[in-house]
Coordinates of C-alpha atoms in Angstrom, one line a residue:
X213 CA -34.6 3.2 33.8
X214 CA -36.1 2.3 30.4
X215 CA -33.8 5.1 28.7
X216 CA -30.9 3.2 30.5
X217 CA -32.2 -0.3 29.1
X218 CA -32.5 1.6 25.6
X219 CA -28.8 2.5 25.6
X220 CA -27.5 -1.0 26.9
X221 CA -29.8 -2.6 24.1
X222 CA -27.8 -0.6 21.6
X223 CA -24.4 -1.4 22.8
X224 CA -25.5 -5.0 23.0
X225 CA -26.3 -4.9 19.3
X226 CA -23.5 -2.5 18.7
X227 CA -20.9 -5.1 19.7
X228 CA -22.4 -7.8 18.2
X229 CA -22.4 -6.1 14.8
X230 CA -19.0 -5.1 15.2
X231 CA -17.9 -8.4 16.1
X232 CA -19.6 -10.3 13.0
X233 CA -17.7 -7.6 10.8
X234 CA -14.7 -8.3 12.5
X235 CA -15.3 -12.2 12.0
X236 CA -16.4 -11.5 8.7
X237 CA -13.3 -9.7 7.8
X238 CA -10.8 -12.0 9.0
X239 CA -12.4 -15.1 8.0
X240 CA -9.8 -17.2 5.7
X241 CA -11.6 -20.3 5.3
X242 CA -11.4 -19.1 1.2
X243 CA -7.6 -20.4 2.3
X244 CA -9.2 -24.0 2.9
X245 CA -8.8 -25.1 -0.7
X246 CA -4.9 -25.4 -0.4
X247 CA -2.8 -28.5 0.9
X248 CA -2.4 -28.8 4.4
X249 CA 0.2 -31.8 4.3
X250 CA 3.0 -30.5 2.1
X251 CA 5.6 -28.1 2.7
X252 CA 7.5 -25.7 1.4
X253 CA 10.3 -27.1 1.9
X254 CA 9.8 -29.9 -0.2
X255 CA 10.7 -29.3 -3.7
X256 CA 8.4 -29.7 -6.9
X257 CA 8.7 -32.4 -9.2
X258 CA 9.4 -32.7 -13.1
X259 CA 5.5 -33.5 -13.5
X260 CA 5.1 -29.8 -11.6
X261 CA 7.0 -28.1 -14.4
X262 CA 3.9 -26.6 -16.1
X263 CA 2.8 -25.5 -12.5
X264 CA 6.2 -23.9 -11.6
X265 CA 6.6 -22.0 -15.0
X266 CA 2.8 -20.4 -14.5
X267 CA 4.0 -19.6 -11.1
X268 CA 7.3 -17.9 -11.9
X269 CA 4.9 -15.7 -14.0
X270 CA 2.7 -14.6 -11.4
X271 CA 5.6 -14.0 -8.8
X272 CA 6.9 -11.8 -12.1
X273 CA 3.4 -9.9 -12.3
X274 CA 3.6 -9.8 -8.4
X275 CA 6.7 -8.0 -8.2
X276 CA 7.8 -10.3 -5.0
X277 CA 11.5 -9.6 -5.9
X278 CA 11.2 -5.6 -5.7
X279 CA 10.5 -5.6 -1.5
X280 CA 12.0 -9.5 -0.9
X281 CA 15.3 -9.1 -2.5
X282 CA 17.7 -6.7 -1.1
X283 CA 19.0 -3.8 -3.5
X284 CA 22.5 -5.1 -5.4
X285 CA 21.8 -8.6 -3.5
X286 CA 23.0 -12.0 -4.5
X287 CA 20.6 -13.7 -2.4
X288 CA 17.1 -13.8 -4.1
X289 CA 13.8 -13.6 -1.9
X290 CA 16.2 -14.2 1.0
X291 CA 14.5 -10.8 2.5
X292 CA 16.1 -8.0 4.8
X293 CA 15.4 -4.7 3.2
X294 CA 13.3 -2.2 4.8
X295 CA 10.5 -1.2 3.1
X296 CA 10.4 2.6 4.6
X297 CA 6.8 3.8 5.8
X298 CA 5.8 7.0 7.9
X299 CA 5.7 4.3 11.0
X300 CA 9.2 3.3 10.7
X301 CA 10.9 0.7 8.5
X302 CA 9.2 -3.2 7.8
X303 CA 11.5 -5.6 7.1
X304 CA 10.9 -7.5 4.4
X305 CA 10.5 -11.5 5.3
X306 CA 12.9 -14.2 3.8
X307 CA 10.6 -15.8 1.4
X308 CA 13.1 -19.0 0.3
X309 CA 11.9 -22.2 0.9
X310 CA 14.4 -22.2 3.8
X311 CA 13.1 -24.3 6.9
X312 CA 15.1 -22.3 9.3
X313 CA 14.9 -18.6 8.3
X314 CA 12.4 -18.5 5.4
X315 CA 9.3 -20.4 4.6
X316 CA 10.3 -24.0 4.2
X317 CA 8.3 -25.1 7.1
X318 CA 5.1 -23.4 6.1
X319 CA 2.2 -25.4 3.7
X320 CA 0.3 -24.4 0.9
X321 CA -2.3 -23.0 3.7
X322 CA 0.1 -20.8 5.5
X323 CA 1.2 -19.2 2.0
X324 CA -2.0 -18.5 1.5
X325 CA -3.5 -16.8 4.2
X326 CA -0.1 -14.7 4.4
X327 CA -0.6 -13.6 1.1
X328 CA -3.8 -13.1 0.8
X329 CA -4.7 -12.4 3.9
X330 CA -1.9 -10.9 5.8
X331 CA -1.6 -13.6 8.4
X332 CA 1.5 -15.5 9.5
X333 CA 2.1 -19.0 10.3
X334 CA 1.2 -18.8 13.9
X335 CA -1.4 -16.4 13.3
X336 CA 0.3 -13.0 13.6
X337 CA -1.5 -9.8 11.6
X338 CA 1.4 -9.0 9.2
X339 CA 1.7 -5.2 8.5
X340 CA 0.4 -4.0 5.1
X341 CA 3.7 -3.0 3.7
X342 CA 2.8 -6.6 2.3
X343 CA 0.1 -6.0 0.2
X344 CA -2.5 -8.5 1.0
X345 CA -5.3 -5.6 0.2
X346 CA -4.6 -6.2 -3.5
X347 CA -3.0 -10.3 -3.1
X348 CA -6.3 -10.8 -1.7
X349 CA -7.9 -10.9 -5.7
X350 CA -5.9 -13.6 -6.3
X351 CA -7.4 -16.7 -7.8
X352 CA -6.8 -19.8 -6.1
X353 CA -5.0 -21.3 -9.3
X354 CA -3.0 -18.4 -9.6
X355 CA -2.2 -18.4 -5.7
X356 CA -1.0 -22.4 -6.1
X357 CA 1.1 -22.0 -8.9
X358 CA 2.8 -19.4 -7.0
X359 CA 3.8 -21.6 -3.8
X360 CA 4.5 -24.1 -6.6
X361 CA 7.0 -21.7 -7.9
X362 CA 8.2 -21.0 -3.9
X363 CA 9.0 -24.3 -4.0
X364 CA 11.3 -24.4 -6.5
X365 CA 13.4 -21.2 -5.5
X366 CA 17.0 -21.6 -3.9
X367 CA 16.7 -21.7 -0.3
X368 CA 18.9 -19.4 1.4
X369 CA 19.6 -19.2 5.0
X370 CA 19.4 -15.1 6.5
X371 CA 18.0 -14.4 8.9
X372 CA 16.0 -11.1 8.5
X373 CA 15.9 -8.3 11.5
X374 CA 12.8 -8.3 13.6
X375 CA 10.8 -5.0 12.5
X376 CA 10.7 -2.4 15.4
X377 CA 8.0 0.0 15.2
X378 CA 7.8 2.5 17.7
X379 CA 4.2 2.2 20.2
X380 CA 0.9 2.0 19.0
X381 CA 2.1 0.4 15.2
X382 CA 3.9 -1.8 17.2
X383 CA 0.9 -3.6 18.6
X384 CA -0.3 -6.0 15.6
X385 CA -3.5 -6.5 17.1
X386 CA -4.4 -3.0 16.2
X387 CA -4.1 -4.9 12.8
X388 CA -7.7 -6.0 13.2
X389 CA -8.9 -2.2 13.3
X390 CA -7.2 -1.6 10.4
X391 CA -8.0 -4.4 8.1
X392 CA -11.8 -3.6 9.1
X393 CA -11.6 -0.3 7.5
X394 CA -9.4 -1.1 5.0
X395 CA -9.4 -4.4 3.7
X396 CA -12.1 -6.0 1.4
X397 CA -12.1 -9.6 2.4
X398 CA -13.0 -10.8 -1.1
X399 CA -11.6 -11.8 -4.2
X400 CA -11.6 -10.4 -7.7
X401 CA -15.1 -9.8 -9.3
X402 CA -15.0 -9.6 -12.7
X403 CA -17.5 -6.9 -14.5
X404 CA -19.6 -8.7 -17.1
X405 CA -20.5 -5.4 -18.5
X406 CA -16.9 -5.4 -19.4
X407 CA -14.9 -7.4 -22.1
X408 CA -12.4 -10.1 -21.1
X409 CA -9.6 -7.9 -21.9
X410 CA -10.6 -5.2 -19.6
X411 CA -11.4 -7.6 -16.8
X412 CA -7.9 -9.3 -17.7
X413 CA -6.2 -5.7 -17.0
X414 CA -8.7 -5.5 -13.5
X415 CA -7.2 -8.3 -12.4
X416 CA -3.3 -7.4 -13.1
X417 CA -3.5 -3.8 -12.0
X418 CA -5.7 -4.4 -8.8
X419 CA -4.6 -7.4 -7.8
X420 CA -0.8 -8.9 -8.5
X421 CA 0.7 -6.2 -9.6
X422 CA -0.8 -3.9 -7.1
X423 CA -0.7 -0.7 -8.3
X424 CA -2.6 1.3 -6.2
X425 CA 0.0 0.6 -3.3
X426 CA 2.2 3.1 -5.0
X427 CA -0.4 5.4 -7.4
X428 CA -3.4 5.8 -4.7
X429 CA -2.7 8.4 -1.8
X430 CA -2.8 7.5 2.0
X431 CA -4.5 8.7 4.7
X432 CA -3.1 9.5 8.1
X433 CA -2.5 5.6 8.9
X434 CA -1.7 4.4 5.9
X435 CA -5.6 3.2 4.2
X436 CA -6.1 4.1 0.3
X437 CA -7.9 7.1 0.0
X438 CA -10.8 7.1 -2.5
X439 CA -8.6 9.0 -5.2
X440 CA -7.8 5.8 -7.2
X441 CA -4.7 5.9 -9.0
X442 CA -4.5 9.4 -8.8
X443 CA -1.2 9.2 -7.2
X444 CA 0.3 9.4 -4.3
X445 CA 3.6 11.1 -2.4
X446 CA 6.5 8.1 -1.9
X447 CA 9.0 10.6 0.0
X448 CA 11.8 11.6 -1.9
X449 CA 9.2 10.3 -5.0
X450 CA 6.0 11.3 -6.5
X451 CA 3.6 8.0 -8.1
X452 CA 1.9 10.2 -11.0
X453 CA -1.5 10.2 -11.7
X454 CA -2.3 7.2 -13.8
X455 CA -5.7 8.1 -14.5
X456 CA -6.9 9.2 -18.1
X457 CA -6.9 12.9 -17.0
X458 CA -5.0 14.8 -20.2
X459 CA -3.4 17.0 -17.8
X460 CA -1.7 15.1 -15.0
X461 CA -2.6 11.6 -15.8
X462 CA -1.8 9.6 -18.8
X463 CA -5.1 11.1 -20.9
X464 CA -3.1 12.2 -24.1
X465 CA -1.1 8.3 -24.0
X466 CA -2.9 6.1 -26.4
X467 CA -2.9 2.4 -25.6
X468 CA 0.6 1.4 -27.4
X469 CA 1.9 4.0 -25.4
X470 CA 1.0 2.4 -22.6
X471 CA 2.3 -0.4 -23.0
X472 CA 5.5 0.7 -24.8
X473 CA 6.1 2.4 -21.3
X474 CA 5.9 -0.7 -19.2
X475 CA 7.5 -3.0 -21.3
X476 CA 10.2 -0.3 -22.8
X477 CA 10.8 1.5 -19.5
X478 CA 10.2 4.6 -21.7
X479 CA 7.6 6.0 -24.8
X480 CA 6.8 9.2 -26.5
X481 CA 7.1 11.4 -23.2
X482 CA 8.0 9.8 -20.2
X483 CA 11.4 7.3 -19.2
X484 CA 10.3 5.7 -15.9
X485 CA 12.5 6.4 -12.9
X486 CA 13.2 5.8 -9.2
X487 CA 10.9 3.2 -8.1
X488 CA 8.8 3.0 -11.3
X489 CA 12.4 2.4 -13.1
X490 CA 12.5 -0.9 -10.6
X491 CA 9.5 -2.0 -11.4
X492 CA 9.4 -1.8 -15.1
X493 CA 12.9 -3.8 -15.2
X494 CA 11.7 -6.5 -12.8
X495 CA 7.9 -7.0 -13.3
X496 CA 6.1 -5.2 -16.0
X497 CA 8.3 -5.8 -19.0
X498 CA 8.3 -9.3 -18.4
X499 CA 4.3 -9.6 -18.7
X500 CA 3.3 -10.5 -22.2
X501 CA 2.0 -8.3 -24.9
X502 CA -2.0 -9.4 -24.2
X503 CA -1.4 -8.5 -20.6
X504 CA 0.2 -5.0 -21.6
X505 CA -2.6 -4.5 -24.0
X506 CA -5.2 -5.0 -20.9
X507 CA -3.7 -3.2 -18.5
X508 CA -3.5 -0.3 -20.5
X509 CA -7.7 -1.0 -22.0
X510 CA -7.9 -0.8 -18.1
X511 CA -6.5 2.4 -17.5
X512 CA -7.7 4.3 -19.9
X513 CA -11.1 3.7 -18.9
X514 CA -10.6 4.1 -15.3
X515 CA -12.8 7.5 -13.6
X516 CA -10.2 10.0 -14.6
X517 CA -8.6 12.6 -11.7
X518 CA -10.3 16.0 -11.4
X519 CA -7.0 17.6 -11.5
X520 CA -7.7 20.7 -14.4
X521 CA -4.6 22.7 -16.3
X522 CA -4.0 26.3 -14.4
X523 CA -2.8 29.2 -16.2
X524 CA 1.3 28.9 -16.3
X525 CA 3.6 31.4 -14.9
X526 CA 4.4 34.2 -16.8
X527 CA 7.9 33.5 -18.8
X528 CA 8.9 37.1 -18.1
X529 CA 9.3 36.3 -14.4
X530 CA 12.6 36.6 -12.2
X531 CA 12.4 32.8 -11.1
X532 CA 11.0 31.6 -15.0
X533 CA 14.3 33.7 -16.2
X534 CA 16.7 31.9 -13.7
X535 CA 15.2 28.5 -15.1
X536 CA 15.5 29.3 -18.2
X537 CA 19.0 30.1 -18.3
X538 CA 19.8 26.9 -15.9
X539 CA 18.0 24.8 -18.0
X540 CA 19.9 26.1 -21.1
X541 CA 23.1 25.3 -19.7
X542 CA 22.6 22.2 -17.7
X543 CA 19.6 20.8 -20.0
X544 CA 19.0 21.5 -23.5
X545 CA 21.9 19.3 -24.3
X546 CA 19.9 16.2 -23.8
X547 CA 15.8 17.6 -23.4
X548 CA 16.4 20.0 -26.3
X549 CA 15.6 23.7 -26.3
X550 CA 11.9 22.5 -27.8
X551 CA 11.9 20.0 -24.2
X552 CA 11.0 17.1 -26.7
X553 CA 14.4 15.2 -25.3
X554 CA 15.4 12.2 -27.0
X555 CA 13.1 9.3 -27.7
X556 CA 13.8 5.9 -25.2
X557 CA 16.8 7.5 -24.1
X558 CA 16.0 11.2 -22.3
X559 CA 12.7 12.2 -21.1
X560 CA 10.3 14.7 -23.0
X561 CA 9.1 17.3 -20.9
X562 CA 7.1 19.2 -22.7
X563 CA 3.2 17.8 -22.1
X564 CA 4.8 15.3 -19.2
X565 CA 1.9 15.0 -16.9
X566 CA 4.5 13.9 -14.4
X567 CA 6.0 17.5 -14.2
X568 CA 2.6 18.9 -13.6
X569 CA 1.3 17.0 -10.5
X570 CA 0.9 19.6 -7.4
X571 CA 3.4 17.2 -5.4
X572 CA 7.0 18.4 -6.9
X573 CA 8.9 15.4 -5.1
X574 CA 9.9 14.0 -7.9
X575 CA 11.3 16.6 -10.2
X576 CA 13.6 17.8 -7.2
X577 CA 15.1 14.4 -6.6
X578 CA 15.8 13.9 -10.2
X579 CA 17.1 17.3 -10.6
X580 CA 19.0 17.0 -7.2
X581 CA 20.2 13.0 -7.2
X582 CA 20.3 12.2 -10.8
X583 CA 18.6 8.5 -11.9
X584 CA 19.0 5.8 -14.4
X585 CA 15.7 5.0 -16.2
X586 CA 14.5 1.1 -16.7
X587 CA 16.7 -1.3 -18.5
X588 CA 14.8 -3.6 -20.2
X589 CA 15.4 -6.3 -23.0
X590 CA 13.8 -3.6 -25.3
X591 CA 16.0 -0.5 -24.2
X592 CA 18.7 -2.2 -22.4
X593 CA 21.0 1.0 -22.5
X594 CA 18.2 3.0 -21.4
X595 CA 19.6 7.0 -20.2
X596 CA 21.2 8.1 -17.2
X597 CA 21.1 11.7 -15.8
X598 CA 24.2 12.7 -13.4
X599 CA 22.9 14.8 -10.0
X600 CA 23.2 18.2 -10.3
X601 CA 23.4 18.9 -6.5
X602 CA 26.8 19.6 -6.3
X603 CA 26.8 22.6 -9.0
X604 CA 23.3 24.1 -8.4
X605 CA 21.7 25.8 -5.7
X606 CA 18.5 25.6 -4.8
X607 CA 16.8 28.7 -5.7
X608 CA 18.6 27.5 -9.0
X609 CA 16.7 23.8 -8.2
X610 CA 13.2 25.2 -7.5
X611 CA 14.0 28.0 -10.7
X612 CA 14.8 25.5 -13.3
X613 CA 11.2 22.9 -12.5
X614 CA 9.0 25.9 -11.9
X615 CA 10.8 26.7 -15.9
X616 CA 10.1 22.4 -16.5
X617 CA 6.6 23.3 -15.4
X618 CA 5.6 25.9 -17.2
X619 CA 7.3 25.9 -20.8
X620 CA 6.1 24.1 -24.3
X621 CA 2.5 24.4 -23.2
X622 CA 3.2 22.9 -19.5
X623 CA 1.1 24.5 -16.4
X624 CA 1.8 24.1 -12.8
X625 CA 2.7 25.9 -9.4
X626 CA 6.0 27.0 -8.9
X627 CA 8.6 25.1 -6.9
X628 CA 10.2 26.8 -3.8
X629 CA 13.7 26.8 -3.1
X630 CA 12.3 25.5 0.9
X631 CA 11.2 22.5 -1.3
X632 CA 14.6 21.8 -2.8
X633 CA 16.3 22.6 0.6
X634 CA 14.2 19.9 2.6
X635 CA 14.9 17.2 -0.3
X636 CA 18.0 18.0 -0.4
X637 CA 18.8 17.0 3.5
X638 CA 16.3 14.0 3.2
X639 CA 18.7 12.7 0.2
X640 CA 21.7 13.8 2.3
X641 CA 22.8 15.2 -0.8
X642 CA 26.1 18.3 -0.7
X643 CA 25.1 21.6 -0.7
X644 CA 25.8 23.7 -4.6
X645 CA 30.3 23.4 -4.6
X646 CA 31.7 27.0 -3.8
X647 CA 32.3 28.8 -7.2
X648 CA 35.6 30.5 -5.6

C-alpha cells in the first residue's frame, strides 16, 4: 500500500514538473511588448522610414527571402517553395502583407510569437523548418523594425499549398514535445567576459542569420546535436565545418578571410556553392563590414571540432591513378596541376577543409551537377563549373575526389563509386554518354 502511494506521489510530482516545463517553454508573454491594434496590412508611414530601413536590414541578415521566395520567382515573400526535410516537404508561408493569403491580417503580436516562437495566428505549432530556435534571440527592437519592414513589402496574392506530412509529423501537437527538448525559450544573452564585437557576431550567427540550421548536424527528428557548427549533411549537400579546426573547419582562415568569403562569395581557398552560394548573394554580402568583422571574431573562437588529419592514400594506388589522370583532363585547366585554382573565380583545393569532411556529398554533386558560385557586388561574374555527369562514370566520380582528397597535402577517406551512384539518382542526373 505505502509502496503504491510512493509511486502515485512520484507521478503526481512527475506531471506537475513536466507540465511547468511545458508552460515554461511555451510561454510568449516576452511577445507582450508589441502592438496589438495594428495590422500588417496597414502600411508604414514617411515618419516610419528610419524604422523600415533598420528593418529591411534584419530581414537581409535573416535570410527571409532564401525559404519565402520561390527559386527564379517574380513574386517576393509571396511563399510556395518547399523547404525539403527527411519528414517530407514544408511549404514555405506567404509572408506579404496580403490580408487574404499572407499576413496582412496579422499584428505586431502575431509576427512575433511566429517568429520567435513558432506559433501562428490562431495558435498553431509551426514546424521548425522556420527557425524560431535561433529567431527566438531576437531583440524586441530588432523584431519591430522587422514587421515595420513587413509592412512595407508588396502584397501579393498566392495562395501557398497546405504542407502534407505523412503521420506522426503530421500531428503539430507533437510540436510541444519537440520544442521542450529542443527549444530554449529565451533570448540572446550576451557574455560580458566577451568584447562587444564578439557578442555582436553571437548575436548574427546564433540568432538572425541562423547558422547552425545548416552547419550543426540533426538527430533522428530533426534537434541540433551538441556538435555546434561542425556541420551537418543537407542531402545532395554537405554544410562544412565552420569551426576553427585547421583540418576540416576554417582553422587556417584568418579573420579577412572570413569575411572576404561572405561578402565576396569566395577567398583564398574556397568559392561558396549550392546553398552557401544562395546565401552569400542574398544575406551575408549585404551585412556591413563591422558585422563581417564579428561574425568572423565569433567564429574563430568558437570550441573547435575534434575532427584530426588521417594519413592520405597512397598516390601509387589504382583508384589515386584513375583520379589523377581524370582530374588532369577534366581539371587542371581551371584548379591547376598545383590544385591552387584561380583566385575569386575557381576554387583552390589544395588545404580546402571542405574536401576533407568524412560526409563526401558535396564534392559528388559538384563533380556530378556542376554549380555557379555566389554573385555578389564584389565578384559579380563569380565562376561556373559545367556537370560532368554526362562524360564520366562513376568509379571515374568517386576516383577523381578520393584524388581531390588526398593531393597537395589534403587527407581524407576515399570516395566509393556506390556514393556517386546513389547521388547520381537522387540528382536524376544521366548516366556517363556511351563512348561508341
Amino acid at each position: 500500500m505505502k509502496k503504491s502511494k510512493l509511486i502515485a506521489g512520484v507521478a503526481v510530482i512527475a506531471a506537475a514538473v513536466a507540465a511547468g516545463m511545458l508552460w515554461m517553454n511555451g510561454d510568449t508573454s516576452a511577445d507582450n511588448v508589441a502592438s496589438n491594434d495594428i495590422l500588417t496590412s496597414q502600411p508604414p508611414t514617411a515618419a516610419d522610414a528610419a524604422a523600415v530601413a533598420r528593418g529591411h536590414y534584419v530581414a537581409i541578415a535573416s535570410d527571409c527571402t532564401a525559404c519565402h521566395t520561390m527559386p527564379e520567382s517574380k513574386l517576393p515573400l509571396a511563399g510556395g517553395y518547399s523547404i525539403s526535410t527527411p519528414f517530407g516537404g514544408i511549404y514555405a508561408s506567404n509572408i506579404t502583407p496580403d490580408s487574404a493569403t499572407g499576413i496582412g491580417s496579422w499584428t505586431e503580436r502575431d509576427f512575433f510569437r511566429a517568429v520567435r516562437h513558432g506559433k501562428g495566428k490562431e495558435g498553431e505549432h509551426l514546424y521548425p523548418a522556420m527557425p524560431y530556435n535561433a529567431y527566438v534571440k531576437l531583440t524586441d527592437q530588432d523584431m519591430h523594425d522587422l514587421w515595420m519592414y513587413m509592412r512595407s513589402v508588396r502584397p501579393i496574392r498566392n495562395k501557398v499549398p497546405e504542407t502534407q506530412l505523412g503521420f506522426p509529423y503530421n500531428i503539430r501537437l507533437a510540436m510541444m514535445g519537440w520544442n521542450l527538448l529542443f527549444f530554449k525559450n529565451s533570448g540572446f544573452q550576451a557574455d560580458a567576459n566577451k568584447s562587444a564585437e564578439w557578442n555582436r557576431g553571437a548575436y548574427l550567427v546564433e540568432g538572425p542569420e541562423h547558422c547552425a540550421a545548416c552547419h550543426t548536424a540533426k538527430n533522428i527528428i530533426g534537434g541540433d546535436s551538441s556538435d555546434y557548427l561542425q556541420g551537418s549533411n543537407l542531402g545532395e549537400w554537405h554544410a562544412p565545418d565552420i569551426t576553427p579546426n585547421p583540418h576540416t573547419g576554417i582553422g587556417s582562415w584568418s579573420e579577412q578571410q572570413v569575411v572576404d568569403y561572405l561578402k565576396l562569395g569566395s577567398n583564398h581557398v574556397a568559392v561558396a556553392s549550392g546553398p552557401m552560394a544562395e546565401a552569400v548573394t542574398n544575406s551575408t554580402q549585404h551585412l556591413t563590414d563591422s558585422d563581417l568583422k564579428a561574425i568572423a571574431v565569433y567564429l574563430k573562437q568558437v570550441p573547435p571540432s575534434k575532427n584530426t588529419k588521417p594519413q592520405p592514400i597512397a598516390a601509387d594506388t589504382a583508384q589515386m591513378k584513375v583520379g589523377e589522370n581524370v582530374y588532369s583532363a577534366n581539371c587542371s585547366a581551371c584548379h591547376n596541376s598545383d590544385g591552387k585554382g584561380i583566385p575569386n573565380l575557381a576554387a583552390s583545393l589544395a588545404g580546402n577543409p571542405g574536401l576533407m569532411a568524412d560526409d563526401t556529398s558535396s564534392i559528388i554533386t559538384t563533380v556530378l551537377q556542376g554549380g555557379r558560385g555566389a554573385v555578389t557586388a564584389g565578384n559579380p561574374t563569380s565562376g561556373a563549373m559545367p556537370s560532368f555527369a554526362w562524360k564520366l562514370s562513376d568509379e571515374q566520380v568517386a576516383a577523381a575526389a578520393t584524388y581531390l582528397r588526398n593531393s597537395w597535402g589534403n587527407a581524407a577517406g576515399a570516395v566509393s563509386a556506390d556514393e556517386v551512384a546513389k547521388a547520381r539518382a537522387q540528382l536524376k542526373l544521366p548516366a556517363q554518354m556511351a563512348t561508341h
